[in-house]
Each structure stands twice: as C-alpha cells, then as structure tokens.
XYZ file of C-alpha atoms in Angstrom:
566
model
C -49.974 -49.601 85.568
C -50.004 -48.373 88.728
C -53.265 -47.434 90.136
C -54.622 -45.715 93.082
C -58.279 -46.070 94.149
C -59.794 -42.683 94.650
C -63.391 -41.349 95.574
C -64.816 -39.378 92.691
C -67.802 -37.402 93.578
C -69.952 -34.970 92.128
C -67.865 -32.036 93.235
C -64.511 -32.167 95.008
C -64.599 -28.683 96.565
C -66.179 -29.889 100.165
C -66.928 -27.149 103.072
C -64.735 -28.981 105.276
C -61.683 -31.628 105.354
C -64.162 -34.142 107.613
C -66.203 -34.634 104.353
C -64.092 -35.675 101.928
C -62.081 -37.999 104.658
C -64.838 -40.657 104.822
C -65.464 -40.656 100.691
C -66.560 -44.424 99.521
C -64.310 -45.492 96.818
C -66.154 -45.887 93.548
C -63.573 -45.645 90.677
C -60.248 -47.020 89.878
C -57.749 -44.317 88.720
C -54.419 -44.251 87.310
C -51.656 -42.658 89.022
C -51.021 -40.470 85.673
C -54.256 -39.490 86.289
C -54.233 -38.111 89.750
C -51.132 -36.023 89.159
C -52.846 -34.773 85.785
C -55.692 -33.440 87.928
C -55.328 -30.930 90.491
C -59.061 -31.795 92.133
C -57.834 -35.595 92.195
C -54.443 -34.439 93.670
C -56.218 -32.067 96.543
C -58.351 -35.424 97.006
C -55.353 -37.594 97.391
C -53.369 -35.196 99.615
C -57.026 -34.643 101.980
C -57.364 -38.434 102.558
C -53.623 -38.551 103.821
C -55.550 -36.818 107.017
C -56.760 -40.393 108.335
C -53.570 -41.135 109.369
C -54.488 -39.060 112.398
C -57.212 -41.495 114.011
C -60.186 -40.219 116.256
C -61.849 -41.855 118.723
C -65.204 -42.470 117.182
C -63.624 -44.546 114.695
C -64.720 -47.837 115.463
C -66.593 -49.714 118.436
C -64.079 -52.336 118.742
C -60.839 -49.632 118.433
C -61.959 -47.785 121.723
C -58.203 -47.551 123.658
C -60.566 -47.051 127.181
C -61.439 -50.889 126.853
C -57.725 -51.355 126.592
C -56.940 -49.615 130.033
C -58.684 -49.228 133.462
C -61.073 -46.555 132.491
C -63.537 -49.683 131.212
C -64.448 -53.201 132.066
C -63.770 -55.310 129.179
C -66.538 -57.897 129.280
C -65.013 -59.835 126.333
C -61.232 -60.696 126.581
C -60.473 -60.000 122.662
C -60.037 -56.779 120.825
C -59.035 -53.798 122.767
C -60.150 -55.906 125.897
C -57.439 -58.427 125.355
C -54.639 -56.053 127.055
C -56.444 -55.830 130.126
C -56.833 -59.279 130.479
C -53.272 -60.332 129.730
C -53.185 -61.738 126.500
C -50.703 -59.442 124.386
C -48.118 -60.955 122.618
C -46.569 -60.535 118.986
C -49.355 -63.055 117.849
C -52.044 -60.819 119.337
C -51.812 -57.362 119.108
C -54.821 -55.469 119.144
C -55.582 -53.797 116.191
C -57.161 -50.476 118.145
C -53.562 -49.983 118.883
C -51.439 -51.654 116.473
C -50.383 -48.337 114.360
C -47.489 -50.197 112.857
C -49.425 -50.976 109.397
C -51.899 -48.056 109.169
C -48.727 -45.976 110.245
C -46.592 -47.112 107.389
C -49.443 -47.429 104.834
C -50.208 -43.643 105.360
C -46.326 -43.058 105.621
C -46.173 -44.149 101.874
C -48.906 -42.225 100.747
C -47.239 -39.099 102.347
C -44.147 -40.205 100.883
C -45.928 -40.613 97.306
C -47.589 -36.656 97.707
C -44.084 -34.980 98.738
C -42.122 -36.698 95.904
C -44.882 -36.185 93.399
C -46.080 -32.548 94.124
C -42.754 -31.774 93.925
C -42.603 -32.850 90.211
C -45.837 -32.526 88.405
C -46.614 -29.635 85.807
C -49.948 -28.881 86.923
C -50.565 -25.856 88.879
C -51.679 -26.939 92.471
C -53.582 -24.329 94.534
C -52.268 -23.687 98.079
C -49.638 -25.960 96.621
C -46.970 -24.736 99.545
C -49.756 -25.184 102.572
C -50.453 -28.774 101.266
C -46.947 -29.947 101.234
C -46.158 -28.359 104.726
C -49.761 -30.334 105.892
C -47.939 -33.707 104.896
C -45.162 -32.872 106.612
C -46.997 -32.388 109.455
C -48.571 -35.577 109.160
C -45.873 -37.638 108.330
C -44.563 -35.956 111.944
C -47.872 -37.389 113.671
C -47.045 -40.619 111.860
C -43.671 -41.028 113.618
C -44.878 -39.493 116.723
C -47.394 -42.083 117.212
C -45.206 -45.222 116.492
C -42.218 -43.700 118.696
C -44.731 -43.779 121.468
C -46.511 -46.678 120.921
C -43.013 -48.918 119.938
C -40.448 -46.941 121.322
C -38.866 -46.411 117.763
C -39.405 -46.543 114.523
C -38.355 -46.919 110.684
C -37.685 -43.545 109.197
C -38.319 -43.546 105.490
C -38.596 -40.632 102.955
C -39.032 -43.023 99.828
C -42.184 -45.086 98.632
C -41.814 -48.503 97.272
C -44.196 -50.699 93.890
C -45.064 -53.976 95.159
C -42.254 -54.993 92.513
C -39.725 -53.730 94.796
C -41.127 -54.740 97.904
C -39.864 -58.367 98.178
C -36.461 -57.624 98.354
C -36.346 -54.445 100.995
C -35.395 -55.245 104.380
C -35.954 -52.493 107.103
C -34.139 -51.724 110.606
C -35.623 -48.993 113.400
C -33.653 -45.735 113.725
C -32.915 -45.058 117.627
C -35.173 -43.020 119.175
C -33.184 -40.052 119.593
C -33.440 -40.401 115.753
C -37.014 -40.665 115.278
C -37.325 -37.344 118.268
C -35.173 -35.320 115.709
C -36.562 -36.530 112.756
C -40.050 -35.059 114.256
C -38.656 -31.662 114.904
C -37.251 -31.268 111.477
C -40.646 -31.807 109.872
C -42.448 -29.866 112.252
C -39.936 -27.210 111.641
C -40.196 -27.004 108.079
C -44.248 -27.135 107.908
C -45.106 -24.150 110.404
C -43.704 -21.374 107.693
C -45.987 -22.655 105.513
C -49.240 -23.255 107.884
C -51.685 -20.516 108.899
C -51.734 -19.764 112.533
C -55.097 -21.254 113.647
C -58.636 -22.111 112.076
C -61.603 -21.806 114.694
C -63.238 -24.851 115.329
C -66.495 -23.477 112.909
C -64.045 -22.990 109.809
C -63.976 -25.190 106.903
C -60.398 -25.547 107.396
C -60.606 -26.970 111.177
C -59.250 -30.411 111.211
C -56.062 -29.324 109.057
C -52.801 -28.392 110.372
C -51.494 -24.936 111.438
C -49.000 -23.682 113.150
C -50.694 -23.267 116.558
C -51.726 -27.545 116.224
C -47.728 -28.037 115.132
C -46.937 -26.292 118.642
C -49.590 -28.254 120.512
C -47.873 -31.852 119.031
C -44.689 -30.140 120.264
C -46.064 -29.559 123.689
C -47.398 -33.408 124.013
C -43.981 -35.005 122.529
C -41.902 -33.308 124.614
C -43.740 -33.892 128.087
C -43.975 -37.631 126.670
C -40.411 -37.931 125.973
C -39.268 -36.011 129.319
C -41.370 -39.018 131.218
C -39.778 -42.032 132.968
C -40.711 -44.342 130.194
C -38.550 -42.660 127.485
C -36.562 -40.427 130.006
C -34.888 -42.881 132.639
C -32.059 -40.756 133.851
C -34.405 -37.914 134.211
C -32.898 -35.193 132.367
C -33.936 -31.996 133.735
C -33.342 -30.066 130.336
C -35.888 -32.522 128.585
C -38.587 -31.227 131.312
C -37.447 -27.646 130.470
C -37.920 -28.378 126.870
C -41.717 -29.548 127.678
C -42.166 -26.735 129.894
C -40.894 -24.351 127.183
C -43.030 -25.969 124.328
C -46.241 -25.469 126.510
C -45.440 -21.938 127.837
C -44.922 -20.648 124.088
C -47.887 -21.981 122.898
C -49.859 -20.008 125.522
C -47.641 -16.705 124.921
C -48.547 -17.011 121.174
C -51.891 -17.711 121.549
C -53.146 -15.593 124.147
C -56.885 -14.750 123.392
C -57.436 -17.057 120.723
C -58.473 -20.410 122.911
C -60.265 -20.386 126.374
C -61.537 -23.205 128.879
C -65.091 -24.444 127.585
C -67.311 -22.749 130.408
C -69.027 -26.332 131.649
C -67.234 -29.736 131.160
C -70.407 -31.535 130.639
C -71.333 -29.411 127.536
C -67.853 -29.124 126.124
C -67.818 -32.328 124.875
C -71.870 -32.707 123.567
C -71.854 -29.666 120.988
C -72.228 -30.479 117.513
C -69.814 -29.319 114.612
C -70.694 -25.794 113.936
C -71.053 -24.580 117.441
C -67.898 -22.640 118.608
C -65.901 -24.289 121.386
C -62.746 -21.772 121.671
C -61.141 -24.742 123.733
C -60.802 -26.733 120.614
C -57.226 -27.025 118.702
C -57.127 -29.576 116.869
C -59.934 -32.596 116.434
C -62.279 -34.046 113.845
C -65.673 -32.418 112.830
C -68.446 -34.542 111.474
C -71.301 -33.948 109.074
C -74.465 -35.670 108.362
C -72.810 -37.068 105.266
C -69.827 -38.891 107.392
C -71.429 -38.678 111.032
C -70.450 -41.427 113.626
C -72.647 -43.884 115.261
C -70.530 -43.306 119.132
C -73.753 -42.642 120.531
C -75.132 -46.205 119.508
C -72.084 -48.035 120.103
C -71.716 -47.218 123.774
C -75.462 -46.108 125.127
C -77.167 -48.786 126.994
C -80.068 -50.963 125.588
C -82.595 -48.505 126.969
C -81.617 -46.421 123.960
C -81.392 -50.160 121.553
C -78.038 -49.045 121.824
C -75.249 -51.903 122.442
C -73.197 -50.309 125.616
C -69.919 -50.868 124.033
C -71.268 -53.936 122.164
C -72.228 -56.815 124.458
C -71.832 -54.759 127.103
C -67.995 -54.337 126.716
C -67.740 -50.441 127.220
C -68.971 -49.831 130.749
C -66.893 -47.788 132.489
C -65.213 -49.672 135.609
C -65.644 -48.315 138.929
C -62.277 -47.772 139.090
C -62.800 -44.775 137.328
C -65.617 -43.596 139.451
C -63.667 -44.007 142.275
C -61.104 -41.561 141.759
C -63.068 -38.573 141.437
C -62.829 -36.470 144.544
C -65.214 -35.070 146.523
C -66.596 -31.355 145.576
C -66.765 -29.901 148.960
C -63.656 -30.721 150.416
C -61.477 -31.719 147.225
C -60.528 -34.981 148.970
C -60.350 -38.728 147.298
C -63.293 -40.644 147.921
C -61.859 -43.609 147.976
C -57.578 -44.553 148.724
C -56.196 -47.997 147.621
C -54.673 -50.603 149.888
C -52.973 -52.757 147.616
C -55.886 -53.823 145.188
C -58.448 -52.761 147.535
C -60.692 -50.025 147.317
C -61.019 -48.234 150.766
C -63.684 -45.662 151.466
C -62.383 -42.391 152.638
C -65.183 -41.254 155.234
C -63.050 -37.865 156.043
C -63.512 -36.709 152.844
C -67.180 -36.760 153.124
C -67.851 -39.689 151.106
C -70.904 -42.025 151.996
C -70.953 -45.372 150.639
C -74.332 -45.772 150.751
C -74.576 -43.079 148.519
C -71.697 -42.826 146.460
C -72.626 -40.914 143.774
C -73.549 -37.901 145.719
C -71.067 -35.087 145.957
C -68.509 -35.893 143.383
C -66.282 -33.692 141.184
C -69.204 -32.696 138.786
C -66.678 -34.245 135.721
C -67.806 -37.733 136.976
C -71.181 -36.842 136.033
C -70.138 -35.492 132.982
C -68.385 -38.380 131.919
C -70.244 -41.285 133.450
C -74.098 -42.378 133.584
C -74.994 -44.835 136.826
C -78.058 -45.902 139.040
C -80.402 -42.795 139.404
C -78.661 -40.452 136.218
C -81.271 -38.747 133.985
C -80.368 -38.890 130.582
C -82.380 -37.878 127.791
C -85.539 -37.802 129.951
C -85.053 -41.055 131.644
C -83.667 -42.349 134.879
C -81.469 -44.968 134.681
C -82.350 -48.154 136.822
C -79.589 -50.609 137.489
C -80.636 -52.506 140.258
C -81.360 -56.131 140.993
C -84.314 -56.842 143.808
C -82.960 -58.437 147.034
C -85.231 -61.599 146.176
C -83.167 -62.244 142.490
C -86.611 -61.801 140.709
C -86.854 -58.315 139.162
C -84.034 -56.046 137.913
C -83.952 -52.243 136.391
C -84.105 -51.528 132.927
C -80.837 -50.483 132.758
C -79.424 -53.745 134.611
C -77.122 -56.093 133.473
C -79.437 -58.767 133.928
C -82.380 -57.082 131.537
C -80.011 -57.284 128.899
C -76.491 -58.359 127.599
C -76.007 -54.392 126.173
C -76.418 -52.982 129.459
C -72.858 -53.237 130.771
C -72.087 -55.507 133.937
C -70.143 -52.431 135.681
C -73.733 -50.892 135.837
C -71.839 -47.811 134.342
C -72.284 -46.224 130.778
C -70.438 -43.754 128.996
C -71.866 -40.447 129.223
C -69.122 -37.987 127.929
C -69.921 -37.294 124.097
C -73.346 -38.560 124.366
C -75.621 -35.985 123.178
C -78.487 -34.552 125.173
C -82.064 -34.038 123.459
C -80.727 -30.666 122.586
C -78.216 -31.838 120.533
C -79.439 -34.413 118.943
C -83.642 -35.033 119.028
C -83.045 -38.787 117.996
C -80.486 -41.353 118.530
C -80.691 -44.149 116.279
C -78.597 -45.642 113.829
C -80.161 -43.872 111.313
C -79.311 -40.971 112.523
C -75.283 -39.847 112.090
C -73.875 -38.030 115.411
C -71.661 -34.964 114.334
C -70.255 -34.442 117.922
C -66.815 -33.338 116.913
C -63.617 -35.633 118.152
C -61.077 -33.720 120.538
C -57.044 -34.420 119.376
C -55.792 -31.189 121.271
C -57.521 -28.603 123.645
C -56.519 -26.095 125.875
C -57.002 -27.710 128.936
C -54.103 -30.317 128.101
C -51.964 -27.375 127.351
C -52.777 -26.290 130.937
C -51.852 -29.755 132.388
C -48.726 -30.196 130.017
C -47.462 -27.045 131.847
C -48.137 -27.926 135.234
C -46.681 -31.577 135.154
C -43.544 -30.468 133.552
C -43.072 -27.249 136.047
C -43.514 -29.889 139.040
C -40.734 -31.944 137.544
C -38.769 -29.037 137.396
C -39.670 -28.253 141.301
C -41.849 -25.224 140.925
C -44.948 -26.879 142.803
C -46.706 -23.485 143.047
C -46.912 -23.069 139.244
C -47.607 -26.463 138.758
C -50.753 -25.805 141.238
C -51.684 -22.874 139.634
C -52.203 -24.532 136.597
C -54.105 -27.612 137.570
C -56.220 -25.462 139.802
C -57.111 -23.252 136.420
C -58.339 -26.523 134.918
C -60.397 -27.630 138.342
C -62.241 -23.912 138.917
C -64.087 -24.738 135.302
C -65.472 -27.978 137.063
C -66.157 -26.074 140.391
C -63.541 -27.813 142.013
C -62.013 -26.549 145.021
C -58.300 -25.388 144.249
C -55.566 -27.817 145.538
C -53.760 -25.984 148.839
C -50.068 -24.699 149.246
C -49.773 -27.604 151.501
C -50.242 -30.493 148.837
C -46.253 -30.976 147.952
C -44.135 -33.561 146.812
C -45.366 -36.947 145.650
C -49.078 -36.067 147.111
C -48.874 -33.693 144.440
C -47.482 -35.733 141.760
C -50.684 -38.379 142.623
C -52.963 -35.443 142.511
C -51.773 -34.293 139.125
C -51.963 -37.687 137.684
C -55.288 -38.328 139.058
C -56.433 -34.919 137.556
C -55.148 -35.926 134.285
C -57.177 -39.294 134.712
C -60.564 -37.549 135.225
C -60.237 -34.646 133.173
C -58.915 -36.468 129.874
C -61.284 -39.567 130.547
C -62.073 -41.371 127.385
C -60.079 -39.101 125.132
C -57.276 -41.503 124.713
C -54.674 -39.961 127.251
C -54.787 -43.007 129.944
C -53.476 -45.676 128.235
C -50.176 -44.016 127.207
C -49.917 -41.774 130.822
C -49.731 -44.896 132.999
C -47.236 -46.528 130.439
C -44.808 -43.025 130.591
C -44.953 -42.449 133.972
C -44.378 -46.299 134.807
C -47.099 -46.709 137.045
C -48.738 -49.160 134.865
C -47.446 -52.231 136.772
C -49.568 -50.484 139.786
C -52.455 -49.655 138.061
C -52.717 -52.182 135.643
C -52.662 -55.299 138.067
C -55.542 -53.937 140.337
C -58.657 -55.652 140.099
C -60.980 -54.122 137.877
C -64.398 -52.851 139.859
C -67.758 -52.716 138.966
C -71.135 -51.564 141.228
C -73.866 -53.906 142.102
C -77.159 -52.574 143.247
C -79.545 -54.205 145.574
C -82.927 -53.252 145.911
C -84.772 -54.269 148.844
C -87.835 -55.837 148.416
C -89.779 -54.650 151.171
C -88.295 -51.200 151.648
C -87.260 -50.319 148.147
C -83.754 -49.248 150.007
C -80.752 -49.786 147.496
C -77.527 -51.037 148.642
C -74.588 -50.208 146.795
C -71.642 -52.654 146.862
C -68.029 -52.637 144.709
C -67.584 -56.072 143.311
C -64.616 -57.236 141.486
C -65.622 -58.231 138.192
C -61.838 -59.042 136.698
C -58.839 -59.988 139.168
C -55.830 -58.321 136.769
C -53.178 -59.292 139.268
C -50.067 -60.128 137.734
C -51.333 -59.859 134.110
C -49.317 -56.229 133.087
C -45.645 -57.264 132.618
C -43.130 -54.838 132.077
C -42.352 -55.456 128.832
C -46.237 -54.589 128.265
C -44.965 -50.692 128.556
C -44.178 -50.713 124.972
C -45.738 -52.720 122.047
C -44.380 -55.649 120.133
C -44.400 -55.638 116.166
C -46.339 -58.302 115.198
C -44.387 -61.720 114.623
C -44.958 -61.981 110.829
C -43.372 -58.622 110.274
C -40.283 -59.594 112.050
C -40.263 -62.671 109.888
C -40.850 -60.917 106.391
C -37.327 -58.710 107.483
C -35.456 -61.722 107.930
C -34.368 -60.563 111.165
C -33.189 -57.071 110.458
C -36.212 -55.443 111.772
C -35.616 -55.334 115.664
C -38.371 -56.399 117.586
C -39.542 -54.123 120.614
C -37.443 -54.833 123.779
C -38.808 -56.993 125.833
C -40.547 -58.759 123.098
C -37.730 -60.632 121.561
C -38.527 -64.177 123.343
C -42.047 -63.801 123.633
C-alpha cells in the first residue's frame, strides 16, 4: 500500500494559503484515504505550493550569498559559488532545484492524474487543477532557467518502477512550449487577481500567470538563451509586459516608499505585490535573526556570512546628480568625484534605496546607531564591528531590506516569528522588463520612460535623453541591481546578460572604518575581502546536474553543456 505523509490539523479550512504550507507532518495516511476525503485532497494540493520557494526559506539558502551582493565568509553552501568551488560533486542545495523540482513535479502529476478519476466532490476542482498546472509550469521554468533544459514528465512512478527508468532532457524550445501550453490551459479557470490582503494571495491567478510569462520571455530573449539575438524574442518579451500593464491598469501601483515596501507585515495593503508568500505567527520566518548582527542577538547571515558587499554599495548612484559614485577599472573600484561622491563620507547623499537595503556605520536602526569602527591603536572597536563578534559581518554592512522597524515588529528574537511577506512578482519588475525589452528593440525613449517610473519612487533624478547605447544598457542593468537587491534576481541577471565573467571575477570588497583615538575622526577605506579573479568559468553560466544523478541514468540523462568532463 502506497502512503503519503499528510499533516492533520484540527481544521483544514485555513484563513490563508500560507498557513497550510508549513504544517508539520503528524500522521501517515494511505493514498486511498487522501483521495476519498475532499479536505485531504485540498491539503495535498495546497502543499504543492512549496515547489515555489521563497527567499526566507533557510539561512544557508539565500541566493545573495552566491553572487556579488554578499561577502560569503564561508566557502560552503551558496558561498561555494563565489569561492569558485562549484562542480557536479559540489552543487549548493540552495540553488540546486533539480531534486526538489522533480519531487514536486511528481506530486503535481499525482494530483492531476488522481483528481480526474476520483468520485469525491472537490470544491473548486477546476481552479485547483489550473493552479496545479501553473505550479508545474513554474517548476519547468526554474529548471530550464538554471540548467538550460529539463526532463518533461506527465507521469509519476512508484518506487518499484523507478529502478528501470531512464530519462533524457527535452530541447530548450520544447521546454518553453510546454510552459506556454500549461499557462494557456491554466489561465481560463483562474481568478484574475487576489489582493495581498486576501486569503487567496499566494495562489495562482491570471495576473500571476502573465507576470511569469513576462519574466520568462525576458529571460529567453537574453543572450544566454538567445545567442543569435532573435529580435522576435525581444518583441515577445515586450508584448508580454505591455499586456500585463494594459490588462491590470488601476489594480497595481508602486508602493509610495521603497524602504517601507518591504517591511510591512502580512495583512497591510501593498498594491505593488502581484504574487508572493504571506506569513502568519504560526508559520512565520526568522529572517531578522538570521541576518541582523550581534547587537540584536542575531547571526549576521550565520557566522557573519551574510554581510552585503561594498561592490553592491558602490553601485548606488549619487542622489543629487544621478551619476555613479564609482567606476570600475578592471577589478579596482575608482571613486567618481565628478558625481559629488565624497570618499571621506562614502554613505552620504546616495540613492535612498541604499539606506533602504543596507545598514552601515552610522545607520540608525531600531533606535540604535550602528558603530563598525576599529580604533587606530587597534585596542577598541565599535559594538557592531566584526572585531566585537564573529556574527558581525566582516564587510561591515548588514542587511536592512526586509528587516522590520519597531513599528512593524516590537521585538526581534528567535521566539518572535516575523510575518513580513516575500515578494515573487511586483509591479516594478514588469516596468523593468518592459524597459529592457524596448531597449533591445531600439526604443531607448520608452526604456528611459519606464526606468524613470521606478527611479521616481526612489526620488532619483530621471535618466537624461543624452544617455544612449551601451551607457544606457549599463544604467539599465545597474537599475535592476539596486532595485531588486536581495530579491533573488541578481544571480540569474548576470548570467542571462552573459556578464558574469566580468562581475563575478571582480574582487569582493568590504569597508574598513578606522577611528583616530586622538581626534575621533573616522577614515573609510574599501578593502578586498575575497579575490575572485578567475574563479567564474564559462560553464558556470548554467548549473551542472549532480554526478550521481547522471550515473543513475546510465548516461541517458545529458549533463549540462560544459560540465561533461568536469
């Protein structure tokens, strides 16, 4: 008899999708039990949404640690990427979606097969089927994005059948076509939208499907997946973003302030969010304790391994001029004094999104002024310096985005779950997708228009009409970097643009702050914490499949190109 592990609670009619997603398994139930009980069928279906991972899922699975947003103080987990240790025998679980993806694909296929044959009356059956198809499309999208293609499956198999099975990947275009088909089948039976305060928020809708298509077509048009620069693919990306905007007018809008957009607890209206994961006190997360520093009895990304890099800080422009604070000369950061940047006061006058994202020396957070200095005689140091505690990041920067102020969460502690939502799709992304597609189609004015919509919310000056060509491309790419910092965009962006061999081979910087014991004057000096030169190789644009998976398939399953002999 096949069995499922299904959570049983006193009531299975929960106020929101997110409550049921984190139920703790307590009882073993036979498969026949599940498919004879409508409540258990719905519970089985709702758990499928765990296939759509959120960024608060685990302290050691934050994508930012695998990219130049963070100085990874350790070389394991996602830090292995920046330390150049990626191989088919060492693929970080945080980004390695092959196993969880196919685990959930099997569950989705079970649901789609069994729901069609059960005699049980299941409420909202057509909608649940449509949601399952969306989740299946999401799984294929993530697999294809990270591995270049995937195995397409409509069946599910028992443990008895598994030993004789061998699988091969479908070509990239077939994977894209399958995602399109699933989305096309799902949309008619989905509601148009849920507000972020609705109990349905976090479930698939027509608008969520359109947002996925906007992201997918933008990715597929990019150089990594479109090496011939087929303009028709860019047109498809532009059309998808425009269709979303044309069919949702009046429903979504940018949140008034950037900082507060990401710290409002579940239940507070945020019209910018299209899709995300809400949380409650029963299934909240510990992102503040994972990422704040030791002053708050937190772990700074654990062992201080989550400190934002100065590479990221350097890329925030000057607010008054809209000009870059730094330029890169190979692997060297060069201050751009013409922008108004002052090396003696490096955090002053910057794009407000910097202070909305990163805490630094002098930041006032939750009533405390952070002190990250080390005395010039090397005998004393600020409470927030890495010298005070190994849980204070060596980069001397601490994540502030998603970290609540006192008004949102009175106490931050391991005993107080955080209920700040995780955004998956928000309106700013649709604007940025459209801007990028229009740039690639030659409409630079439209590109600037939509970039400036996002910049205006941050009180940044508009990009002038004189900014064109490659300079505008660089500005556009940097705009995505700072707008979407720590939202799990950067890892794929630098790959799809094919610029990771530049950005990921640069040294990783932090900031040293030396306080003169005689004058109390502080000197700020960017310092190289990790020399990444030559650590990112061409094969790293896509992930390898683990070697044991290739062996199990006896050579039928193809390794990701570039990794065959590694």
